[in-house]
Amino acid sequence: MRFERRNLLGLEELERGEIESILDTAESFVEISERPLKKVPVLRGMTVVNLFFEPSTRTRISFEIAEKRLSADTVNFAATTSSAVKGESLKDTARNIESMGIDMLVIRHSAPGAAAYLAGVLDCPVINAGDGAHEHPTQALLDLFTVRRRRGRIDGLNVLIVGDILHSRVARSNVFGFSKLGAAVTVCGPPTLIPPGIEDLGAKVSFDLLEALPEADVVMVLRIQRERLGDCFFPTLREYSDLFGLDEKKMELAKSDVTVMHPGPINRGVEMTPGVADGPYSVILGQVKYGLAVRMAVLYLLSGGELSSEDTY
Ligand code: NCD
C-alpha cells in the first residue's frame, strides 16, 4: 500500500491512520542511522531542494542528513544569499528551481500557508518544514514517534504543552497529532499567549503551570517566539520564567515517570533550566535523533514508497 498524499503540509488534514502509518514506517528507518555505513539507495537519482527562508539548525540539518542517508542529491537554499533579496517572488523562485528537474521540495517560510501555496503551483511533492505560526508537521511527527517509543503508547496519555502557544506552529501541529492519536492535550501559558479558539482544535487550556503539571505524563516546553512577538505579551522574561519556566522545584510536582520534551532551540534559564533540559526526564536529544528516521520515512513515502513497518531497505 502506498501513502495517498502527494504533499505533507500539516497534521490538521491527516487521518489518525495516516499518521500511524508514517510512524510505523519510521520504525524501519531508525536502524539505518545505527549502521556503520549509513546509506540506502531509496532516493538514488532523485534531487531534493531544501528551501529555507527562516533560520533553522535542527530541521534543516535533519532533512539534509535524512536525504543523504536515502542517497538523494540535495541542494540547500538560504534566502539571505538568494535572489529573494533582489525581490524575486516565492512562486518564481520555486518554479525556476523546479524547472531544473527536482523531485521534491522542502520549505520553511515565515508566511502561514506558504507550503500549501507552493503545493498548488508546483508538480513535485512539497514538505512543510514550518510555515509561520501555522504548522510544523515533521516536528509533531517526531514528537509523536519519540513519545510512542518512550512510553509505549500515545492513547490515554495527558500531554501538557507549555509556553508561547499563540505563535507556535509546533504547538498547533502537536495539538492535532496528539489529539488524533488519543491523548488528552492541555495547553498552558499566560492568557496573552493562548490563541482564542484553541479548545476547538481539541485542547484544554490552563493558565496555571503548578496546577496542570501534576496531571501530565508528557510536558512539552516551547520557546517564546520573540521574532513573532509584535507587542508586549508579558511584563518581563523573568516574570514569565517564574510562572511558566520549568525548573527543578516545579518538577517536584510532576509524576515520577514524566517525559520532558522541547523542540529546540532552548533558551536555557527562560522556559527551562539546564538541570531540567539535561535531566533524567528529558528526551530532547531523542527527539532530534528520531527526527531523522521520521523525515526519512516522509521523504520515502512521498517519493512513492510502500507503507510498511516490516521492510528492510
Ligand atoms: C521550532 C520551529 O522552528 O518551529 N524549532 C524546530 O523546528 N525544531 C521551534 C522554535 O523555533 O521555537
mmCIF file of C-alpha atoms and ligand atoms in Angstrom:
data_model
loop_
_atom_site.group_PDB
_atom_site.id
_atom_site.type_symbol
_atom_site.label_atom_id
_atom_site.label_comp_id
_atom_site.label_asym_id
_atom_site.label_seq_id
_atom_site.Cartn_x
_atom_site.Cartn_y
_atom_site.Cartn_z
ATOM 1 C CA MET A 1 0.000 0.000 0.000
ATOM 2 C CA ARG A 2 1.200 3.490 -0.800
ATOM 3 C CA PHE A 3 0.746 6.761 1.084
ATOM 4 C CA GLU A 4 -2.158 8.557 -0.601
ATOM 5 C CA ARG A 5 -0.945 12.141 -0.131
ATOM 6 C CA ARG A 6 1.238 13.965 -2.580
ATOM 7 C CA ASN A 7 2.466 16.563 -0.060
ATOM 8 C CA LEU A 8 2.979 16.857 3.692
ATOM 9 C CA LEU A 9 1.524 20.239 4.614
ATOM 10 C CA GLY A 10 0.156 19.747 8.117
ATOM 11 C CA LEU A 11 -1.324 17.282 10.588
ATOM 12 C CA GLU A 12 -4.716 19.003 10.551
ATOM 13 C CA GLU A 13 -5.577 17.319 7.260
ATOM 14 C CA LEU A 14 -4.199 13.856 8.093
ATOM 15 C CA GLU A 15 -6.329 10.995 9.436
ATOM 16 C CA ARG A 16 -5.227 9.066 12.506
ATOM 17 C CA GLY A 17 -4.418 6.032 10.325
ATOM 18 C CA GLU A 18 -2.187 8.085 8.038
ATOM 19 C CA ILE A 19 -0.226 9.491 10.981
ATOM 20 C CA GLU A 20 0.196 5.999 12.424
ATOM 21 C CA SER A 21 1.369 4.687 9.042
ATOM 22 C CA ILE A 22 4.104 7.340 8.892
ATOM 23 C CA LEU A 23 5.206 6.466 12.437
ATOM 24 C CA ASP A 24 5.203 2.728 11.633
ATOM 25 C CA THR A 25 7.263 3.351 8.500
ATOM 26 C CA ALA A 26 9.709 5.471 10.518
ATOM 27 C CA GLU A 27 10.357 2.479 12.810
ATOM 28 C CA SER A 28 12.158 0.725 9.975
ATOM 29 C CA PHE A 29 14.391 3.731 9.314
ATOM 30 C CA VAL A 30 15.808 4.100 12.854
ATOM 31 C CA GLU A 31 18.263 1.277 12.403
ATOM 32 C CA ILE A 32 19.842 2.720 9.242
ATOM 33 C CA SER A 33 21.423 5.522 11.295
ATOM 34 C CA GLU A 34 22.934 2.929 13.626
ATOM 35 C CA ARG A 35 24.797 1.107 10.835
ATOM 36 C CA PRO A 36 28.497 1.776 10.172
ATOM 37 C CA LEU A 37 27.539 2.631 6.553
ATOM 38 C CA LYS A 38 24.509 4.865 6.998
ATOM 39 C CA LYS A 39 23.201 4.925 3.461
ATOM 40 C CA VAL A 40 20.458 3.146 1.498
ATOM 41 C CA PRO A 41 19.586 3.626 -2.193
ATOM 42 C CA VAL A 42 15.915 4.558 -1.674
ATOM 43 C CA LEU A 43 16.101 8.024 -3.322
ATOM 44 C CA ARG A 44 19.062 7.364 -5.618
ATOM 45 C CA GLY A 45 18.877 9.586 -8.687
ATOM 46 C CA MET A 46 16.392 11.988 -7.069
ATOM 47 C CA THR A 47 17.100 15.627 -6.262
ATOM 48 C CA VAL A 48 15.620 17.282 -3.184
ATOM 49 C CA VAL A 49 15.844 21.038 -2.590
ATOM 50 C CA ASN A 50 15.655 22.465 0.939
ATOM 51 C CA LEU A 51 14.247 25.956 0.597
ATOM 52 C CA PHE A 52 14.746 27.748 3.922
ATOM 53 C CA PHE A 53 13.518 31.339 4.243
ATOM 54 C CA GLU A 54 13.750 31.286 8.069
ATOM 55 C CA PRO A 55 16.634 30.332 10.352
ATOM 56 C CA SER A 56 16.938 26.663 11.246
ATOM 57 C CA THR A 57 19.537 24.375 12.792
ATOM 58 C CA ARG A 58 17.899 21.031 13.623
ATOM 59 C CA THR A 59 15.212 20.873 10.946
ATOM 60 C CA ARG A 60 17.449 21.885 8.045
ATOM 61 C CA ILE A 61 20.330 19.623 9.008
ATOM 62 C CA SER A 62 17.947 16.780 9.820
ATOM 63 C CA PHE A 63 16.291 16.988 6.388
ATOM 64 C CA GLU A 64 19.661 17.174 4.669
ATOM 65 C CA ILE A 65 21.085 14.189 6.534
ATOM 66 C CA ALA A 66 17.842 12.217 6.001
ATOM 67 C CA GLU A 67 18.007 12.930 2.250
ATOM 68 C CA LYS A 68 21.689 11.976 2.078
ATOM 69 C CA ARG A 69 21.116 8.734 4.007
ATOM 70 C CA LEU A 70 18.489 7.877 1.381
ATOM 71 C CA SER A 71 21.067 8.651 -1.371
ATOM 72 C CA ALA A 72 19.245 11.702 -2.782
ATOM 73 C CA ASP A 73 21.171 14.617 -4.271
ATOM 74 C CA THR A 74 20.432 17.604 -2.045
ATOM 75 C CA VAL A 75 20.619 21.332 -2.573
ATOM 76 C CA ASN A 76 20.273 23.830 0.256
ATOM 77 C CA PHE A 77 18.819 27.243 -0.355
ATOM 78 C CA ALA A 78 19.262 30.047 2.170
ATOM 79 C CA ALA A 79 17.081 33.083 1.462
ATOM 80 C CA THR A 80 19.731 35.569 2.570
ATOM 81 C CA THR A 81 22.137 34.569 -0.217
ATOM 82 C CA SER A 82 19.499 34.088 -2.939
ATOM 83 C CA SER A 83 17.688 36.296 -5.430
ATOM 84 C CA ALA A 84 14.869 36.611 -2.877
ATOM 85 C CA VAL A 85 16.865 39.595 -1.575
ATOM 86 C CA LYS A 86 16.598 41.105 -5.084
ATOM 87 C CA GLY A 87 12.819 40.921 -4.873
ATOM 88 C CA GLU A 88 12.075 37.617 -6.617
ATOM 89 C CA SER A 89 8.728 36.176 -5.527
ATOM 90 C CA LEU A 90 8.328 32.824 -3.770
ATOM 91 C CA LYS A 91 6.429 31.456 -6.758
ATOM 92 C CA ASP A 92 9.096 32.499 -9.274
ATOM 93 C CA THR A 93 11.888 31.197 -7.051
ATOM 94 C CA ALA A 94 10.220 27.810 -6.663
ATOM 95 C CA ARG A 95 9.163 27.426 -10.305
ATOM 96 C CA ASN A 96 12.667 28.274 -11.503
ATOM 97 C CA ILE A 97 14.129 25.661 -9.180
ATOM 98 C CA GLU A 98 11.520 23.125 -10.308
ATOM 99 C CA SER A 99 12.499 23.738 -13.951
ATOM 100 C CA MET A 100 15.880 22.205 -13.129
ATOM 101 C CA GLY A 101 14.133 18.860 -12.713
ATOM 102 C CA ILE A 102 13.901 18.445 -8.962
ATOM 103 C CA ASP A 103 11.875 15.619 -7.403
ATOM 104 C CA MET A 104 10.870 17.095 -4.029
ATOM 105 C CA LEU A 105 10.906 20.415 -2.253
ATOM 106 C CA VAL A 106 11.177 21.093 1.488
ATOM 107 C CA ILE A 107 10.166 24.604 2.502
ATOM 108 C CA ARG A 108 10.365 26.712 5.652
ATOM 109 C CA HIS A 109 8.840 30.177 5.409
ATOM 110 C CA SER A 110 7.540 32.851 7.772
ATOM 111 C CA ALA A 111 4.196 33.076 5.929
ATOM 112 C CA PRO A 112 1.455 30.700 7.109
ATOM 113 C CA GLY A 113 0.226 28.787 4.057
ATOM 114 C CA ALA A 114 3.493 29.149 2.088
ATOM 115 C CA ALA A 115 3.916 25.379 1.710
ATOM 116 C CA ALA A 116 0.283 24.863 0.647
ATOM 117 C CA TYR A 117 0.657 27.698 -1.841
ATOM 118 C CA LEU A 118 3.718 26.078 -3.440
ATOM 119 C CA ALA A 119 1.979 22.689 -3.485
ATOM 120 C CA GLY A 120 -0.649 24.385 -5.669
ATOM 121 C CA VAL A 121 1.820 25.804 -8.199
ATOM 122 C CA LEU A 122 4.427 23.012 -8.398
ATOM 123 C CA ASP A 123 4.195 19.483 -9.792
ATOM 124 C CA CYS A 124 6.673 17.934 -7.345
ATOM 125 C CA PRO A 125 5.769 16.914 -3.754
ATOM 126 C CA VAL A 126 6.157 19.669 -1.153
ATOM 127 C CA ILE A 127 7.048 19.111 2.508
ATOM 128 C CA ASN A 128 6.260 21.832 5.030
ATOM 129 C CA ALA A 129 9.249 22.381 7.339
ATOM 130 C CA GLY A 130 7.393 25.151 9.224
ATOM 131 C CA ASP A 131 5.152 27.909 7.853
ATOM 132 C CA GLY A 132 4.961 30.896 10.194
ATOM 133 C CA ALA A 133 2.825 30.140 13.239
ATOM 134 C CA HIS A 134 0.719 27.633 11.290
ATOM 135 C CA GLU A 135 2.146 24.067 11.205
ATOM 136 C CA HIS A 136 5.380 22.110 11.536
ATOM 137 C CA PRO A 137 4.222 18.591 10.698
ATOM 138 C CA THR A 138 7.551 16.735 10.767
ATOM 139 C CA GLN A 139 8.292 18.174 14.234
ATOM 140 C CA ALA A 140 4.961 16.886 15.573
ATOM 141 C CA LEU A 141 5.505 13.507 13.883
ATOM 142 C CA LEU A 142 8.907 13.159 15.525
ATOM 143 C CA ASP A 143 7.416 14.214 18.858
ATOM 144 C CA LEU A 144 4.702 11.549 18.498
ATOM 145 C CA PHE A 145 7.313 8.995 17.493
ATOM 146 C CA THR A 146 9.516 9.850 20.498
ATOM 147 C CA VAL A 147 6.597 9.570 22.941
ATOM 148 C CA ARG A 148 5.427 6.289 21.405
ATOM 149 C CA ARG A 149 8.937 4.853 21.755
ATOM 150 C CA ARG A 150 9.465 6.167 25.298
ATOM 151 C CA ARG A 151 6.009 5.418 26.730
ATOM 152 C CA GLY A 152 4.924 2.537 24.501
ATOM 153 C CA ARG A 153 1.673 4.309 23.592
ATOM 154 C CA ILE A 154 0.038 7.667 22.985
ATOM 155 C CA ASP A 155 -3.586 6.739 23.607
ATOM 156 C CA GLY A 156 -4.736 7.864 27.056
ATOM 157 C CA LEU A 157 -1.683 9.999 27.928
ATOM 158 C CA ASN A 158 -2.018 13.503 29.346
ATOM 159 C CA VAL A 159 0.141 15.837 27.267
ATOM 160 C CA LEU A 160 0.855 19.332 28.592
ATOM 161 C CA ILE A 161 2.229 21.923 26.138
ATOM 162 C CA VAL A 162 3.684 24.942 27.974
ATOM 163 C CA GLY A 163 4.734 28.333 26.647
ATOM 164 C CA ASP A 164 4.060 30.561 23.673
ATOM 165 C CA ILE A 165 1.143 28.649 22.192
ATOM 166 C CA LEU A 166 -0.098 31.666 20.217
ATOM 167 C CA HIS A 167 2.927 31.893 17.914
ATOM 168 C CA SER A 168 3.912 28.231 17.858
ATOM 169 C CA ARG A 169 3.498 26.038 14.782
ATOM 170 C CA VAL A 170 4.903 23.205 16.890
ATOM 171 C CA ALA A 171 2.036 23.585 19.381
ATOM 172 C CA ARG A 172 -0.620 23.594 16.651
ATOM 173 C CA SER A 173 0.730 20.534 14.871
ATOM 174 C CA ASN A 174 1.116 18.703 18.171
ATOM 175 C CA VAL A 175 -2.416 19.548 19.321
ATOM 176 C CA PHE A 176 -3.703 17.957 16.102
ATOM 177 C CA GLY A 177 -1.329 14.987 16.253
ATOM 178 C CA PHE A 178 -1.656 14.017 19.914
ATOM 179 C CA SER A 179 -5.454 14.550 19.957
ATOM 180 C CA LYS A 180 -5.925 12.413 16.843
ATOM 181 C CA LEU A 181 -3.856 9.623 18.409
ATOM 182 C CA GLY A 182 -5.985 9.597 21.563
ATOM 183 C CA ALA A 183 -4.005 11.725 24.055
ATOM 184 C CA ALA A 184 -5.631 14.456 26.151
ATOM 185 C CA VAL A 185 -3.839 17.704 25.360
ATOM 186 C CA THR A 186 -3.694 20.737 27.665
ATOM 187 C CA VAL A 187 -2.005 23.959 26.597
ATOM 188 C CA CYS A 188 -0.632 26.220 29.328
ATOM 189 C CA GLY A 189 0.750 29.757 29.330
ATOM 190 C CA PRO A 190 -0.124 33.363 30.110
ATOM 191 C CA PRO A 191 -3.586 34.318 28.746
ATOM 192 C CA THR A 192 -1.949 36.627 26.164
ATOM 193 C CA LEU A 193 -0.076 33.689 24.622
ATOM 194 C CA ILE A 194 -3.040 31.302 24.339
ATOM 195 C CA PRO A 195 -4.852 31.657 20.995
ATOM 196 C CA PRO A 196 -8.608 32.140 21.219
ATOM 197 C CA GLY A 197 -10.482 29.064 19.997
ATOM 198 C CA ILE A 198 -7.664 26.576 20.722
ATOM 199 C CA GLU A 199 -10.286 24.430 22.515
ATOM 200 C CA ASP A 200 -11.977 23.925 19.147
ATOM 201 C CA LEU A 201 -8.805 22.158 17.956
ATOM 202 C CA GLY A 202 -9.148 19.644 20.788
ATOM 203 C CA ALA A 203 -7.040 21.146 23.615
ATOM 204 C CA LYS A 204 -7.915 22.130 27.169
ATOM 205 C CA VAL A 205 -6.493 25.409 28.471
ATOM 206 C CA SER A 206 -4.682 26.127 31.742
ATOM 207 C CA PHE A 207 -3.143 29.375 32.903
ATOM 208 C CA ASP A 208 -1.512 27.765 35.943
ATOM 209 C CA LEU A 209 1.503 25.510 35.422
ATOM 210 C CA LEU A 210 1.608 24.426 39.081
ATOM 211 C CA GLU A 211 -1.948 23.151 38.780
ATOM 212 C CA ALA A 212 -1.523 21.437 35.402
ATOM 213 C CA LEU A 213 1.916 19.850 35.902
ATOM 214 C CA PRO A 214 0.952 17.063 38.389
ATOM 215 C CA GLU A 215 -1.514 15.586 35.881
ATOM 216 C CA ALA A 216 0.917 15.426 32.959
ATOM 217 C CA ASP A 217 2.546 12.277 31.551
ATOM 218 C CA VAL A 218 4.349 14.361 28.944
ATOM 219 C CA VAL A 219 5.408 18.007 29.285
ATOM 220 C CA MET A 220 6.392 19.749 26.071
ATOM 221 C CA VAL A 221 8.046 23.110 26.707
ATOM 222 C CA LEU A 222 8.124 25.733 23.961
ATOM 223 C CA ARG A 223 10.302 28.749 23.301
ATOM 224 C CA ILE A 224 8.952 32.277 23.431
ATOM 225 C CA GLN A 225 8.870 33.161 19.717
ATOM 226 C CA ARG A 226 10.463 36.576 20.139
ATOM 227 C CA GLU A 227 10.756 37.004 16.363
ATOM 228 C CA ARG A 228 6.949 36.778 16.088
ATOM 229 C CA LEU A 229 6.084 38.914 19.162
ATOM 230 C CA GLY A 230 4.936 42.287 17.843
ATOM 231 C CA ASP A 231 3.631 43.671 21.115
ATOM 232 C CA CYS A 232 4.277 43.162 24.745
ATOM 233 C CA PHE A 233 2.712 39.846 25.766
ATOM 234 C CA PHE A 234 4.071 39.719 29.326
ATOM 235 C CA PRO A 235 5.834 42.207 31.617
ATOM 236 C CA THR A 236 9.324 40.675 31.788
ATOM 237 C CA LEU A 237 11.057 37.434 30.814
ATOM 238 C CA ARG A 238 11.928 36.988 34.483
ATOM 239 C CA GLU A 239 8.264 37.019 35.481
ATOM 240 C CA TYR A 240 7.401 34.657 32.626
ATOM 241 C CA SER A 241 10.140 32.343 33.758
ATOM 242 C CA ASP A 242 8.974 32.390 37.395
ATOM 243 C CA LEU A 243 5.433 31.417 36.391
ATOM 244 C CA PHE A 244 5.939 29.169 33.357
ATOM 245 C CA GLY A 245 9.626 28.185 33.279
ATOM 246 C CA LEU A 246 10.252 24.543 34.142
ATOM 247 C CA ASP A 247 12.814 24.236 36.948
ATOM 248 C CA GLU A 248 13.848 21.545 39.403
ATOM 249 C CA LYS A 249 11.495 22.877 42.105
ATOM 250 C CA LYS A 250 8.412 22.770 39.890
ATOM 251 C CA MET A 251 9.468 19.313 38.667
ATOM 252 C CA GLU A 252 8.927 18.015 42.222
ATOM 253 C CA LEU A 253 5.201 18.338 41.492
ATOM 254 C CA ALA A 254 5.433 16.180 38.365
ATOM 255 C CA LYS A 255 4.786 12.437 38.071
ATOM 256 C CA SER A 256 7.837 10.287 38.787
ATOM 257 C CA ASP A 257 7.877 8.951 35.209
ATOM 258 C CA VAL A 258 7.062 12.228 33.443
ATOM 259 C CA THR A 259 8.598 12.772 29.984
ATOM 260 C CA VAL A 260 10.034 16.250 29.291
ATOM 261 C CA MET A 261 10.326 17.470 25.698
ATOM 262 C CA HIS A 262 11.423 20.594 23.830
ATOM 263 C CA PRO A 263 11.625 21.061 20.042
ATOM 264 C CA GLY A 264 14.662 23.338 20.393
ATOM 265 C CA PRO A 265 16.198 25.848 20.267
ATOM 266 C CA ILE A 266 16.107 26.107 24.077
ATOM 267 C CA ASN A 267 16.520 29.436 25.812
ATOM 268 C CA ARG A 268 18.109 27.969 28.903
ATOM 269 C CA GLY A 269 17.021 29.779 32.026
ATOM 270 C CA VAL A 270 13.902 31.208 30.375
ATOM 271 C CA GLU A 271 11.485 28.372 29.568
ATOM 272 C CA MET A 272 13.603 25.641 31.134
ATOM 273 C CA THR A 273 16.609 25.360 33.435
ATOM 274 C CA PRO A 274 19.694 23.405 32.302
ATOM 275 C CA GLY A 275 19.013 20.915 35.114
ATOM 276 C CA VAL A 276 15.649 20.019 33.573
ATOM 277 C CA ALA A 277 16.840 20.159 29.949
ATOM 278 C CA ASP A 278 19.687 17.737 30.664
ATOM 279 C CA GLY A 279 17.963 15.845 33.481
ATOM 280 C CA PRO A 280 16.652 12.288 33.725
ATOM 281 C CA TYR A 281 13.154 13.038 32.408
ATOM 282 C CA SER A 282 14.378 14.796 29.291
ATOM 283 C CA VAL A 283 14.087 13.127 25.866
ATOM 284 C CA ILE A 284 15.171 16.262 23.997
ATOM 285 C CA LEU A 285 18.132 14.677 22.184
ATOM 286 C CA GLY A 286 15.996 11.603 21.484
ATOM 287 C CA GLN A 287 13.566 13.889 19.658
ATOM 288 C CA VAL A 288 16.415 15.070 17.437
ATOM 289 C CA LYS A 289 17.631 11.506 16.845
ATOM 290 C CA TYR A 290 14.181 10.212 15.902
ATOM 291 C CA GLY A 291 13.575 13.266 13.731
ATOM 292 C CA LEU A 292 15.940 11.703 11.203
ATOM 293 C CA ALA A 293 14.005 8.433 10.964
ATOM 294 C CA VAL A 294 10.686 10.289 10.725
ATOM 295 C CA ARG A 295 11.955 12.579 7.949
ATOM 296 C CA MET A 296 13.462 9.622 6.092
ATOM 297 C CA ALA A 297 10.037 7.943 6.263
ATOM 298 C CA VAL A 298 8.236 11.063 5.000
ATOM 299 C CA LEU A 299 10.682 11.508 2.092
ATOM 300 C CA TYR A 300 10.417 7.820 1.221
ATOM 301 C CA LEU A 301 6.596 7.770 1.321
ATOM 302 C CA LEU A 302 6.174 10.955 -0.723
ATOM 303 C CA SER A 303 8.598 9.579 -3.316
ATOM 304 C CA GLY A 304 6.139 6.706 -3.836
ATOM 305 C CA GLY A 305 7.489 4.171 -1.312
ATOM 306 C CA GLU A 306 5.341 1.414 0.188
ATOM 307 C CA LEU A 307 3.788 1.892 3.640
ATOM 308 C CA SER A 308 5.337 -0.686 5.896
ATOM 309 C CA SER A 309 6.912 -1.413 9.232
ATOM 310 C CA GLU A 310 8.434 -4.672 8.068
ATOM 311 C CA ASP A 311 10.592 -3.848 5.047
ATOM 312 C CA THR A 312 14.331 -3.548 5.213
ATOM 313 C CA TYR A 313 15.936 -1.167 2.779
HETATM 314 C C1 NCD B 1 10.868 25.098 16.141
HETATM 315 C C2 NCD B 1 10.468 25.906 14.927
HETATM 316 O O1 NCD B 1 11.300 26.403 14.185
HETATM 317 O O2 NCD B 1 9.279 25.988 14.745
HETATM 318 N N1 NCD B 1 12.104 24.517 16.099
HETATM 319 C C3 NCD B 1 12.326 23.398 15.334
HETATM 320 O O3 NCD B 1 11.985 23.332 14.178
HETATM 321 N N2 NCD B 1 12.927 22.361 15.947
HETATM 322 C C4 NCD B 1 10.575 25.779 17.407
HETATM 323 C C5 NCD B 1 11.118 27.142 17.684
HETATM 324 O O4 NCD B 1 11.678 27.814 16.825
HETATM 325 O O5 NCD B 1 10.984 27.566 18.829
#
